[in-house]
Coordinates of C-alpha atoms in Angstrom, one line a residue:
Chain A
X152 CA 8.1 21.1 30.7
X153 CA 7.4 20.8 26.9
X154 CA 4.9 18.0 27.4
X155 CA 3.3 16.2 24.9
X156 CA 3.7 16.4 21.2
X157 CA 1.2 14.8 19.3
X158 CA 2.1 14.7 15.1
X159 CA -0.9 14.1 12.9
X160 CA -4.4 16.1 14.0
X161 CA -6.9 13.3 13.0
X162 CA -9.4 10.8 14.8
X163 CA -6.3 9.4 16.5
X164 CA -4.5 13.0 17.6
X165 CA -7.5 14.2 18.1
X166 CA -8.4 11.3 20.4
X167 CA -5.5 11.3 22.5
X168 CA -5.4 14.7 23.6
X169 CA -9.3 15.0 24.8
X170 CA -8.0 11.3 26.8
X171 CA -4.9 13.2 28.0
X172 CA -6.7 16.2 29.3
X173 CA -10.1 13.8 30.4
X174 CA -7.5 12.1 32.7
X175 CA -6.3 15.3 34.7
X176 CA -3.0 15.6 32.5
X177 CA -2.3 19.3 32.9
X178 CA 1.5 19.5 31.0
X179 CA 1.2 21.3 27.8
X180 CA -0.1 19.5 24.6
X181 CA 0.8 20.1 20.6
X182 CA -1.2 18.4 18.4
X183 CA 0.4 19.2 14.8
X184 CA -1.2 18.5 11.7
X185 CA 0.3 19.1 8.0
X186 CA -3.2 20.0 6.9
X187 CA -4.7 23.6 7.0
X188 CA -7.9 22.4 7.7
X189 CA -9.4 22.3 11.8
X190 CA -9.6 18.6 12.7
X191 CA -12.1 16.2 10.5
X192 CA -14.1 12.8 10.4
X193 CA -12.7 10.9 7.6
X194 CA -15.2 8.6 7.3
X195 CA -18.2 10.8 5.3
X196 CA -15.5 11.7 2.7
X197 CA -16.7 8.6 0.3
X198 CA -20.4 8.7 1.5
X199 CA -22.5 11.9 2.8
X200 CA -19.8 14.7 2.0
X201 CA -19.4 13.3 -1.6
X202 CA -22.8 13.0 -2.4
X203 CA -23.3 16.5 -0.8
X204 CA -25.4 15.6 1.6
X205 CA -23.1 17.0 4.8
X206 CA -21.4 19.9 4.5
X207 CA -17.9 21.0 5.9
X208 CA -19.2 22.2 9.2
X209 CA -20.9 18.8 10.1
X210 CA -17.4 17.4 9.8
X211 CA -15.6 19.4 12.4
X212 CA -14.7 17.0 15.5
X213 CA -14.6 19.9 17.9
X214 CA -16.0 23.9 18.0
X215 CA -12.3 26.1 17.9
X216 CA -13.5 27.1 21.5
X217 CA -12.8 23.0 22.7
X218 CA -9.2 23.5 21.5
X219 CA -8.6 26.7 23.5
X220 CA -10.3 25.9 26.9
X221 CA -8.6 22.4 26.8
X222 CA -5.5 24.3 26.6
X223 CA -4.4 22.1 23.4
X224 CA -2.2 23.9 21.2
X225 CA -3.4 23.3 17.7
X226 CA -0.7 23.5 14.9
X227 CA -2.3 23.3 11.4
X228 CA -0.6 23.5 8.0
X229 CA 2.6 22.4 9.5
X230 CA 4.5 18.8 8.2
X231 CA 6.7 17.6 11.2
X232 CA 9.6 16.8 8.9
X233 CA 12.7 16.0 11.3
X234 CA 12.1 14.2 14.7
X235 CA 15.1 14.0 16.9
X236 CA 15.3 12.7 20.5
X237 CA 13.1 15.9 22.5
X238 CA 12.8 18.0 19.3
X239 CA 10.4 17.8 16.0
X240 CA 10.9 20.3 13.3
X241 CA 8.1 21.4 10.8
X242 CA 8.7 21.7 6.6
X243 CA 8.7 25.9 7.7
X244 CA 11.6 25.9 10.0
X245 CA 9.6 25.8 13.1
X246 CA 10.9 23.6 16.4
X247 CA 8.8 22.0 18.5
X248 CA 9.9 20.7 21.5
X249 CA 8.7 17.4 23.3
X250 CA 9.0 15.2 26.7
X251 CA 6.8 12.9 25.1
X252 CA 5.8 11.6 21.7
X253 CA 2.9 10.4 20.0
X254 CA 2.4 9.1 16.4
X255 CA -0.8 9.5 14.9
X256 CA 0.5 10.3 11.3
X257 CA -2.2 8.0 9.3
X258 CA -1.4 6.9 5.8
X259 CA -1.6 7.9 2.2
X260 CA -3.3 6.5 -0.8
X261 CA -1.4 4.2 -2.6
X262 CA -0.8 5.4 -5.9
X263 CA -1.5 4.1 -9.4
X264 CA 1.8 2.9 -10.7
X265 CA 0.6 2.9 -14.8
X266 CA 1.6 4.5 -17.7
X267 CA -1.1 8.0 -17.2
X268 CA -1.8 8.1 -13.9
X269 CA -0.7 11.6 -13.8
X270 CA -3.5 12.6 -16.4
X271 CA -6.4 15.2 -14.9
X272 CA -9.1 13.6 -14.1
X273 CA -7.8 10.7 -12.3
X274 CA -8.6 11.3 -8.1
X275 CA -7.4 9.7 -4.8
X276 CA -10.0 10.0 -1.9
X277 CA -7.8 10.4 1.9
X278 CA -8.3 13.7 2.8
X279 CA -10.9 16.5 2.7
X280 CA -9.0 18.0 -0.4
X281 CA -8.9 14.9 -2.3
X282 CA -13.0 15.0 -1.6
X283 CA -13.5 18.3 -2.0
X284 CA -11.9 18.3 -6.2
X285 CA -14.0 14.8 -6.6
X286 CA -16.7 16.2 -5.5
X287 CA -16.3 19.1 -7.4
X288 CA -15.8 17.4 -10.7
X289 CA -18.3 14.6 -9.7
X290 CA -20.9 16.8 -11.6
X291 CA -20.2 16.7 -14.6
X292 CA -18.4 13.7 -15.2
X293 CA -20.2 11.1 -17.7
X294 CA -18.1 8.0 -17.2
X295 CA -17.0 7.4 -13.8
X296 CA -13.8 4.2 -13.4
X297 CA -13.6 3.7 -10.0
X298 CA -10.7 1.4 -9.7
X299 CA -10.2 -0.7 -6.6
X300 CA -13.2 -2.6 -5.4
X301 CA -12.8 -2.2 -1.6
X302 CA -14.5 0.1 0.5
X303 CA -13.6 3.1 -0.4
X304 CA -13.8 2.7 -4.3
X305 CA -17.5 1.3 -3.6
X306 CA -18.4 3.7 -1.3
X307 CA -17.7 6.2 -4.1
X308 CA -19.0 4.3 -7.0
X309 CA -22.4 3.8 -5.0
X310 CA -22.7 7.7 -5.1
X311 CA -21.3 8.6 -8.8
X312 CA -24.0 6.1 -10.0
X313 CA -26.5 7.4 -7.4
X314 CA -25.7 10.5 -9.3
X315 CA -26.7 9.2 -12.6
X316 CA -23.0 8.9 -14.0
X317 CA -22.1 5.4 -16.2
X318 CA -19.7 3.6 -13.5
X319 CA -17.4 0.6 -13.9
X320 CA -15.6 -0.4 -10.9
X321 CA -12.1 -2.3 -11.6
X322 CA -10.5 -4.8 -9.0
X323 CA -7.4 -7.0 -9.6
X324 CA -8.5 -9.6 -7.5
X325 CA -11.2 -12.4 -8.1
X326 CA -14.1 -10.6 -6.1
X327 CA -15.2 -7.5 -4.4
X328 CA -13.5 -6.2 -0.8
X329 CA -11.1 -9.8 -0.7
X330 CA -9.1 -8.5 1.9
X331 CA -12.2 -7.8 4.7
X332 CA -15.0 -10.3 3.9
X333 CA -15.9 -13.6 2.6
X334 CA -16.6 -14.5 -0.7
X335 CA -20.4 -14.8 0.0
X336 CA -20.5 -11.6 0.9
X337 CA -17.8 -10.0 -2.1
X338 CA -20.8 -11.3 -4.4
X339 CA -23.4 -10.2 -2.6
X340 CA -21.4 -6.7 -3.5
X341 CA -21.2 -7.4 -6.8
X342 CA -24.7 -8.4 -7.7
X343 CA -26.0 -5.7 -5.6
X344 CA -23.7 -2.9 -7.5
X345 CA -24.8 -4.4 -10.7
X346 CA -28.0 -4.9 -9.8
X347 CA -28.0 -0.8 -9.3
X348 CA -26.7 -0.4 -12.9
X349 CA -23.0 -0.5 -12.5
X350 CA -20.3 -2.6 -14.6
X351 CA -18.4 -4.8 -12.4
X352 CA -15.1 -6.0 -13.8
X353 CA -13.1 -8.3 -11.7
X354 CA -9.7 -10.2 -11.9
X355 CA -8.2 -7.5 -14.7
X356 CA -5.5 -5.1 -13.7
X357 CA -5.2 -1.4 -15.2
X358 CA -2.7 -1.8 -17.4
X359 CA -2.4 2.6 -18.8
X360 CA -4.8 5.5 -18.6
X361 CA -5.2 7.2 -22.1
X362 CA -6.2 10.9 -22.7
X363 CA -6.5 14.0 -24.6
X364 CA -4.8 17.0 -23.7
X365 CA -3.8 16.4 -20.5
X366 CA -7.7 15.1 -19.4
X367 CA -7.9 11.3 -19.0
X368 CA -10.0 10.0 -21.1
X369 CA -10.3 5.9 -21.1
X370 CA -9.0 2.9 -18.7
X371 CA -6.7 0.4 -20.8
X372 CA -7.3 -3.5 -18.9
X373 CA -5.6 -6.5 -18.6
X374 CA -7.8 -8.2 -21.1
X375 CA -7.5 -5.8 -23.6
X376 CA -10.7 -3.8 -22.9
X377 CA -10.9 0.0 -23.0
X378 CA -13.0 1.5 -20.5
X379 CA -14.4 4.9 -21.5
X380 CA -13.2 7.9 -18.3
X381 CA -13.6 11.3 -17.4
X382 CA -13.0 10.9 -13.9
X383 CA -11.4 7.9 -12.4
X384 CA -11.0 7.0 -8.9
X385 CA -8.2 5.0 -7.3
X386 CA -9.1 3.6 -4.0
X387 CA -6.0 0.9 -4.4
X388 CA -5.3 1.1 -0.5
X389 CA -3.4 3.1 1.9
X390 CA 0.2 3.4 3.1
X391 CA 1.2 3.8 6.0
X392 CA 3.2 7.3 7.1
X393 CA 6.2 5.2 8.5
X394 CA 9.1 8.2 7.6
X395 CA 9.4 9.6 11.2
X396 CA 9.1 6.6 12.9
X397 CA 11.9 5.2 11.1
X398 CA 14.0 8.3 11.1
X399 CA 13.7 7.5 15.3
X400 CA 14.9 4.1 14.8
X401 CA 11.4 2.7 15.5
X402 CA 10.6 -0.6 14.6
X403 CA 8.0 -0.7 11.3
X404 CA 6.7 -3.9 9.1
X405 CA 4.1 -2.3 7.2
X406 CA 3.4 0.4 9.5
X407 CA 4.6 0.8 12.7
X408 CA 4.6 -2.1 15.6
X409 CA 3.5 -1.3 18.5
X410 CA 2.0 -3.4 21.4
X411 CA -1.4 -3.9 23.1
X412 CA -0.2 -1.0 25.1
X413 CA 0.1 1.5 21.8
X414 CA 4.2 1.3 22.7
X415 CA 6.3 1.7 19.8
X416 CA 9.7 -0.6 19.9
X417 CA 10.8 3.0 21.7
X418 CA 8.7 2.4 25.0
X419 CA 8.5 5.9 25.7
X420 CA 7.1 6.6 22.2
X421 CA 3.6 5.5 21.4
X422 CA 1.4 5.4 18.1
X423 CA -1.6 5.1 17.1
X424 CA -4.0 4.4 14.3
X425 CA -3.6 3.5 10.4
X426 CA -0.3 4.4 10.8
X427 CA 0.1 1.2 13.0
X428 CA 0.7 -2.8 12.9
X429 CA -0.4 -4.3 16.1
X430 CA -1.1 -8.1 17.2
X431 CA -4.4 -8.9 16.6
X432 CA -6.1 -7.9 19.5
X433 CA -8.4 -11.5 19.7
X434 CA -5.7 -14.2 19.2
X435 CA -2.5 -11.9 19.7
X436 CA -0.8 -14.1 16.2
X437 CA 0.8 -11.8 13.8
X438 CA 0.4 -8.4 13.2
X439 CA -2.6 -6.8 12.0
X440 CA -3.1 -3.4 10.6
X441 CA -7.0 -2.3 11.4
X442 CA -7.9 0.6 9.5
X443 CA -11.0 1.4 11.2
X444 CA -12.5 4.8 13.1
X445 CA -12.7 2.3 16.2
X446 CA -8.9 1.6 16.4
X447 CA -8.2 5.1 15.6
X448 CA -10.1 5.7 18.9
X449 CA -9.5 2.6 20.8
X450 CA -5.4 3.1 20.2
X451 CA -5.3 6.6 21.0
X452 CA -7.3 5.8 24.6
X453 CA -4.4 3.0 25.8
X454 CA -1.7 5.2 24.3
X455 CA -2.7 8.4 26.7
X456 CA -3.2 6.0 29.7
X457 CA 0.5 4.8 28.8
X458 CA 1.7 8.0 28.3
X459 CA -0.1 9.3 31.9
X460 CA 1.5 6.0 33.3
X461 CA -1.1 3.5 33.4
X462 CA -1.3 -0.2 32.0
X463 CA -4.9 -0.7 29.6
X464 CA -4.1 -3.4 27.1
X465 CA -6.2 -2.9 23.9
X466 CA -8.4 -5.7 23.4
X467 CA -11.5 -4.5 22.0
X468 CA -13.7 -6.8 19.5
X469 CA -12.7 -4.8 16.3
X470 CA -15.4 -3.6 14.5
X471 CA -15.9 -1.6 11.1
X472 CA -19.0 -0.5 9.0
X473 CA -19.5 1.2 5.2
X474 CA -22.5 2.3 3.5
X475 CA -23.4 1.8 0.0
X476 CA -26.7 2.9 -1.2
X477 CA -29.3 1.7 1.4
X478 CA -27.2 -0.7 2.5
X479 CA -25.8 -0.5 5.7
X480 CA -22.5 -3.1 6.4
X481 CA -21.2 -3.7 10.1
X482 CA -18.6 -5.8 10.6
X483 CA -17.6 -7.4 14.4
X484 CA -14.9 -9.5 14.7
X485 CA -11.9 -11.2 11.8
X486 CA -13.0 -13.0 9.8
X487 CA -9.8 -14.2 8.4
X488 CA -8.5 -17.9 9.6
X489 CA -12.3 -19.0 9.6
X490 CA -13.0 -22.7 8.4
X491 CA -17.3 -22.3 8.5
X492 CA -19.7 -19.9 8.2
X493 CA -23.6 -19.4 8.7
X494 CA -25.5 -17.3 6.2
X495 CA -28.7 -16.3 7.7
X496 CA -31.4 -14.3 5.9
X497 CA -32.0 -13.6 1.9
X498 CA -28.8 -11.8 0.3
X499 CA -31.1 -11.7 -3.1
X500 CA -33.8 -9.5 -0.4
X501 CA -30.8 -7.4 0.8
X502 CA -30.8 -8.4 4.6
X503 CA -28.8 -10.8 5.5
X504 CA -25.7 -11.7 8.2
X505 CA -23.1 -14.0 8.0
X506 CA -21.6 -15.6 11.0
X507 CA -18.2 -17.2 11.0
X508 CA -16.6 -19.9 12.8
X509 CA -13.1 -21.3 13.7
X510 CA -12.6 -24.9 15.4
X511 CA -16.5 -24.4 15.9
X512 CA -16.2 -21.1 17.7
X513 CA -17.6 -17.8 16.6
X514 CA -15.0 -15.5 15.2
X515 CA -17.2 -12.5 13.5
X516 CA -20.0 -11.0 11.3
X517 CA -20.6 -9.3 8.5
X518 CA -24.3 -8.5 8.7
X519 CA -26.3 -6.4 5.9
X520 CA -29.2 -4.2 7.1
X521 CA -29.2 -6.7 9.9
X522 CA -27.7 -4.6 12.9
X523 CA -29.6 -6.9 15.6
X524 CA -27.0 -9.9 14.6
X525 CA -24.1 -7.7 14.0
X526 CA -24.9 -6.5 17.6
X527 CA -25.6 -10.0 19.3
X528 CA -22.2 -11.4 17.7
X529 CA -20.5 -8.4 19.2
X530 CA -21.6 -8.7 22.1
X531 CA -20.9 -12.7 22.6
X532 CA -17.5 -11.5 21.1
X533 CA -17.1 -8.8 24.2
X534 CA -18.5 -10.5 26.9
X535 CA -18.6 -14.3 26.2
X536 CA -20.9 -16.8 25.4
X537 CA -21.7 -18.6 22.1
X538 CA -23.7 -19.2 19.3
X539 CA -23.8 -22.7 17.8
X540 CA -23.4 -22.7 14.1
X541 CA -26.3 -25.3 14.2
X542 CA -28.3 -23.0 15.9
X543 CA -27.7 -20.1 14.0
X544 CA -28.7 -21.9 11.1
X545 CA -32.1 -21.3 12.4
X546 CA -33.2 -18.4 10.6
X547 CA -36.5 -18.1 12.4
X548 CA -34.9 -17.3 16.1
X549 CA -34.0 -13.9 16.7
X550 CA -30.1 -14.4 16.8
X551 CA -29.9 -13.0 20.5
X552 CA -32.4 -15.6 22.2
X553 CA -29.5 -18.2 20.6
X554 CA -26.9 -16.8 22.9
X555 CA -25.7 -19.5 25.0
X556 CA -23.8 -18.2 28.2
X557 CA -20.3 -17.9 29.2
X558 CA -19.0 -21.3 29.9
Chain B
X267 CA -29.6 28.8 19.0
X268 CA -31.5 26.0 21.1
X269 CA -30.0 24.7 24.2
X270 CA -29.3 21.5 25.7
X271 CA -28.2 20.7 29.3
X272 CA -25.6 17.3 29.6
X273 CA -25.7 16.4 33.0
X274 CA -22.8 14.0 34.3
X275 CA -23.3 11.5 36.7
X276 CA -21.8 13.6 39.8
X277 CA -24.3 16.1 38.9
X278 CA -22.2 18.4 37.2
X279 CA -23.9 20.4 34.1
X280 CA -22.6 21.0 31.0
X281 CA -24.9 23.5 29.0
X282 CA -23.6 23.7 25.1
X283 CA -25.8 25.5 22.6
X284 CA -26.5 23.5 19.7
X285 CA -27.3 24.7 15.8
X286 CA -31.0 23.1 14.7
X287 CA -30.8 20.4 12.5
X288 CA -26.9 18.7 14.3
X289 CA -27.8 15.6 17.1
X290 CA -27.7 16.0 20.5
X291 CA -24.8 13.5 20.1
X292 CA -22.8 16.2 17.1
X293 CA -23.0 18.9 19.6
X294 CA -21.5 16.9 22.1
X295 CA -19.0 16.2 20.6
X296 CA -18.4 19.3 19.2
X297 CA -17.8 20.8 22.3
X298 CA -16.1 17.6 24.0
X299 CA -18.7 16.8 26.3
X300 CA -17.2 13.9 28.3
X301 CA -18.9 10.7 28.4
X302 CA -20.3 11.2 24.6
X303 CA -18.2 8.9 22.8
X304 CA -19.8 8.8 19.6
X305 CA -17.0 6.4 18.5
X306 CA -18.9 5.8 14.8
X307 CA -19.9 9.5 13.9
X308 CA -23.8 9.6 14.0
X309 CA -24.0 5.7 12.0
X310 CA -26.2 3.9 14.2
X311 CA -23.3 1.3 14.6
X312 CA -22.2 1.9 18.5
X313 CA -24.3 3.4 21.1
X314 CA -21.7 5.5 22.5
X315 CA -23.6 8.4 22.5
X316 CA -26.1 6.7 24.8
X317 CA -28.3 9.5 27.5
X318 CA -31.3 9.8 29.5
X319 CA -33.7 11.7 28.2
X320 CA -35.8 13.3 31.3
X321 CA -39.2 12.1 31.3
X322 CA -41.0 16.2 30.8
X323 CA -38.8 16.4 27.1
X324 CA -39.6 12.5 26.2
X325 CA -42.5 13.6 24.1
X326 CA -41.2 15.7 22.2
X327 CA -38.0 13.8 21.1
X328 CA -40.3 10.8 20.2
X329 CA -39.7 7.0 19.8
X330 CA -36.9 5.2 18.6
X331 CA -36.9 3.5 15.3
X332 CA -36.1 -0.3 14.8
X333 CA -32.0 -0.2 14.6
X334 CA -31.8 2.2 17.7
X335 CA -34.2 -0.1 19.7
X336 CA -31.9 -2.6 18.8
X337 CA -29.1 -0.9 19.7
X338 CA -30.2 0.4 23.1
X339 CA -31.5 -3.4 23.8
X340 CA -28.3 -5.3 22.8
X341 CA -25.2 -2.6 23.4
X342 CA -26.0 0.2 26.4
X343 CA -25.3 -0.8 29.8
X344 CA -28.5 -0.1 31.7
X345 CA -31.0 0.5 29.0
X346 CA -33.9 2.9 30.9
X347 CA -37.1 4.5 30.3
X348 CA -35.6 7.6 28.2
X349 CA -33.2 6.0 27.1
X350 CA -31.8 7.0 23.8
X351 CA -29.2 7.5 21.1
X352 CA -28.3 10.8 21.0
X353 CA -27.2 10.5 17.4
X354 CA -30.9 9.8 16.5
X355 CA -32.2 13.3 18.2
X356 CA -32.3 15.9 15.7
X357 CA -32.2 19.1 17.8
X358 CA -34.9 22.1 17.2
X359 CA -35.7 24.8 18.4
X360 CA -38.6 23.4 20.2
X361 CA -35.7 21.1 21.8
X362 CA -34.5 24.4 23.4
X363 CA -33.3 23.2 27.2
X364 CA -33.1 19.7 26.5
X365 CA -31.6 17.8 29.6
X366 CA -30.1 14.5 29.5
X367 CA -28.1 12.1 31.9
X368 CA -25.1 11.2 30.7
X369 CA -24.6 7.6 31.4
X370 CA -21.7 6.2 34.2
X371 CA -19.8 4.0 31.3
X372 CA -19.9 3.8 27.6
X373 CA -19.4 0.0 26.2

C-alpha cells in the first residue's frame, strides 16, 4: 500500500492527516510541502509575527515528535511538480507514490501587474518568508504604501503605523475590504485607520512604482498623485494553486470545485482549502471560495472522512476574524445577497455589530469588539432560531435574550 | 519544564510538558492532543480549546475575563464550574501538573 499523499503541508494538510490518523487510518501518509519550513499558522504573519510580538516557535502547529509517532511522513522543501494517475513527482526528481490523493496546495499572492513592480522594496505577505523580509525591513522603513485595502493590507498597515512609519493604504475600489463586509462597516475601517494617523486613498489604481537604483522609491496613482515609498506592500488577493489539479483533468473555476463532501470532479481525489471553490455551504447557489483558517479546517475534516469512506457534508456557519490595532473583527455568516441590516452599538465608540438580513431572515455579522453578538448570531446561524431585525434594533437588550427559538 | 495532564473522556491521560509562557491550549496542539481543536489559534473567536479545569488548580489559573465568559456562555456545549478556554491559560511553572478534562464534543 502507498496510502495517502497529501501535497501542500499547511492548516489544510496539516489537518487532514491528524483526522486521518484520529479516525484509526493506519495506511501510510505523505504530507509534502514545497516549503523548508516545519508546518505553520498563517494567520499571525500580518498581525503578532510582524509586529514581533510572536516568535517562529509560537507558530509551529505540531512538536517534530507529533509527526514521528503519528507515523506521518513529512516531506519539506519538495514542489510536487508532475501528478499522474498513482504517482506525484517533486521539482528534485523524487517519486512519490499514491492510492489516494489530497489537494491542499493553497494559493499565491496575486501580483502587481505595473510598470516597477519588480523594484526592491516592494513585499507580498503569504508565507513565513514573505513575513520574515517585511518584517525585517519593516524597521527602518519611513513611508510604508500598503496597497490593497482588504485584510491583509490592513492587518499590515495597522502594524507599520503602530510602528511609527507614515502609511497610506491604496484600494481600487470605492471602500475598504468591498469583497467581505458592508459599506457601513468598510467606513467604519476607514475612519478608524485614519483616525490612527494613516492616509486612506480609495477608488485610485496604481498606475507604476518609481525608484532609484533598484530600491522603490514612490507609488504613481490613477489620479496623478505620487505617493512617497520605501517599502510597499501588495496584499491584492490570492490565487489559487490550480496547476496539478488541472494537469489531472480536475475540474477548476477559480480554484478547484469540489463538493460538500471535499470531492474533486475526480471522486476519488479530494481538496481542500484556499485552493478550493465550493457551494456555499448555507444556500448551496454558486460557488464560493472561503479563505478562512475555519474552512481550511472544516474541508480538510469531511475530506479524511471521504477518503476513510464516510459521508459528512460540510455545512458549517462560515466564520472569519482579523485584528487591527485593538480592534478585534469576527465575522459569522455571508453577508453577500443581504437586502437589510441592523447596526447596533456606536461605530464612532469602536464597539459595534452589524446584523444582516435576507427576505427578513438573519444571514450574518460582522461585530467589532462585540464578540457576545458575533457569538449569539453564530449560534442562531448553527442551531436555528431568529432574531427579528425590529428587535435587534433594540440596543439596550443583550443580543442573546432576543433569540427567538427554532420554529 | 511545567507539566500538564489532558485527560480524555474514557479516562485516558495524555501528559505533555509545556514551555512557560505558551497556553494550555498551544501545547495541545503542539503535541496533537485530541479533542483540542483550537480551530482560531489562541484569538478568542471559537472555544474549541474548551477543558475542565479540576476544582484543587482553579485558584491558581484564575477567572475568566469578559470575551471568554462570553464565549464559554454562548459557544461550549456544557459550560461547568472550571470551565475554561484553554487559550486564555498562560502556563507557569506554578501550573506544573495541571489536569484538565477534555470535553466529549467541540462545537
Amino acid at each position: 500500500m502507498s496510502g495517502t499523499l497529501i501535497v501542500g503541508a499547511s492548516q489544510s494538510g496539516i489537518q487532514m492527516a491528524a483526522s486521518l490518523r484520529e479516525a484509526g487510518d493506519e495506511e501510510p501518509i505523505t504530507l509534502v510541502g514545497a516549503e523548508p519550513h516545519p508546518p505553520y499558522q498563517r494567520p499571525p504573519l500580518s498581525k503578532a509575527f510582524l509586529a514581533g510580538k510572536a516568535d517562529l516557535a509560537s507558530l509551529a502547529f505540531r512538536t517534530e515528535a507529533f509527526y514521528a509517532e503519528q507515523k506521518i511522513d513529512l516531506v519539506l522543501g519538495e514542489q510536487v511538480v508532475r501528478l499522474a494517475p498513482g504517482l506525484a513527482t517533486t521539482h528534485s526528481g523524487r517519486s512519490l507514490p499514491f492510492d489516494r490523493l489530497a489537494l491542499t496546495v493553497g494559493a499565491r499572492p496575486r501580483r502587481l501587474g505595473v510598470p516597477g513592480a519588480d523594484l526592491d522594496g516592494v513585499h507580498y505577505l503569504r508565507d513565513l518568508d514573505d513575513a520574515l523580509r517585511l518584517r525585517g525591513r519593516l524597521g527602518a522603513a519611513r513611508h510604508v504604501v500598503v496597497v490593497g485595502g482588504g485584510f491583509i493590507g490592513l492587518e499590515a498597515a495597522a502594524v507599520a503605523r503602530s510602528a511609527g512609519k507614515s502609511v497610506t493604504v491604496v484600494e481600487a475600489a470605492d471602500r475598504l475590504i468591498p469583497r467581505s463586509v458592508a459599506p457601513v462597516v468598510s467606513e467604519f475601517y476607514r475612519r478608524a485607520h485614519q483616525r490612527r494617523g494613516s492616509d486612506v486613498r480609495l477608488g485610485v489604481g496604481v498606475t507604476a512604482l518609481t525608484g532609484e537604483h533598484g530600491q522603490v522609491r514612490a507609488v504613481e496613482l490613477s489620479d496623478g498623485t505620487r505617493v512617497p515609498a520605501d517599502l510597499v506592500l501588495a496584499g491584492v488577493g490570492i490565487v489559487p494553486r490550480t496547476e496539478l489539479a488541472e494537469q489531472l483533468g480536475l475540474h477548476c473555476a477559480g480554484g478547484i470545485v469540489v463538493d460538500e463532501f471535499a470531492r474533486t470532479s475526480e471522486p476519488d481525489v479530494v481538496a481542500a482549502g484556499d485552493c478550493t471553490v465550493a457551494p456555499h455551504p448555507r444556500t448551496r447557489d454558486g460557488l464560493v471560495r472561503l479563505e478562512s483558517v475555519q474552512n481550511a479546517i472544516g474541508q480538510a475534516k469531511v475530506a479524511a472522512a471521504t477518503l476513510l469512506g464516510r459521508r459528512e457534508p460540510y455545512s458549517a456557519v462560515p466564520w472569519f476574524w482579523s485584528d487591527q490595532y485593538d480592534l478585534k473583527l469576527q465575522i459569522a455568516g455571508l453577508s453577500g445577497g443581504h437586502d437589510e441590516h441592523v447596526l447596533r452599538g456606536d461605530p464612532e465608540a469602536e464597539k459595534f455589530s452589524v446584523l444582516y438580513y435576507r427576505g427578513g431572515s438573519l444571514i450574518a455579522v460582522d461585530a467589532v469588539n462585540s464578540t457576545a453578538d458575533y457569538l449569539t448570531v453564530r449560534k442562531v446561524l448553527d442551531r436555528g432560531g431568529e432574531i427579528s431585525p425590529e428587535q435587534a434594533r433594540d440596543n439596550e437588550v443583550p443580543l442573546k435574550r432576543l433569540v427567538s427559538p427554532p420554529a | 519544564m511545567p507539566k500538564i495532564v489532558y485527560v480524555a473522556t474514557d479516562g485516558s491521560q495524555r501528559v505533555v510538558d509545556a514551555v512557560a509562557g505558551e497556553s494550555v491550549m498551544m501545547a495541545a496542539t503542539r503535541h496533537g492532543v485530541p479533542g483540542i481543536v483550537a480551530e482560531c489559534g489562541g484569538n478568542a473567536s471559537c472555544a474549541t480549546c474548551h477543558v475542565y479545569v479540576r476544582p484543587e488548580s482553579l485558584p491558581l489559573v484564575g477567572e475568566p475575563n469578559d470575551t471568554e465568559e462570553d464565549l464559554l456562555d454562548l459557544a461550549v456545549t456544557e459550560r461547568r464550574e472550571g470551565s475554561r478556554l484553554g487559550c486564555q491559560i498562560e502556563m507557569t511553572e506554578e501550573l506544573d501538573g495541571l489536569t484538565v478534562d477534555i470535553p466529549p464534543v467541540q462545537p
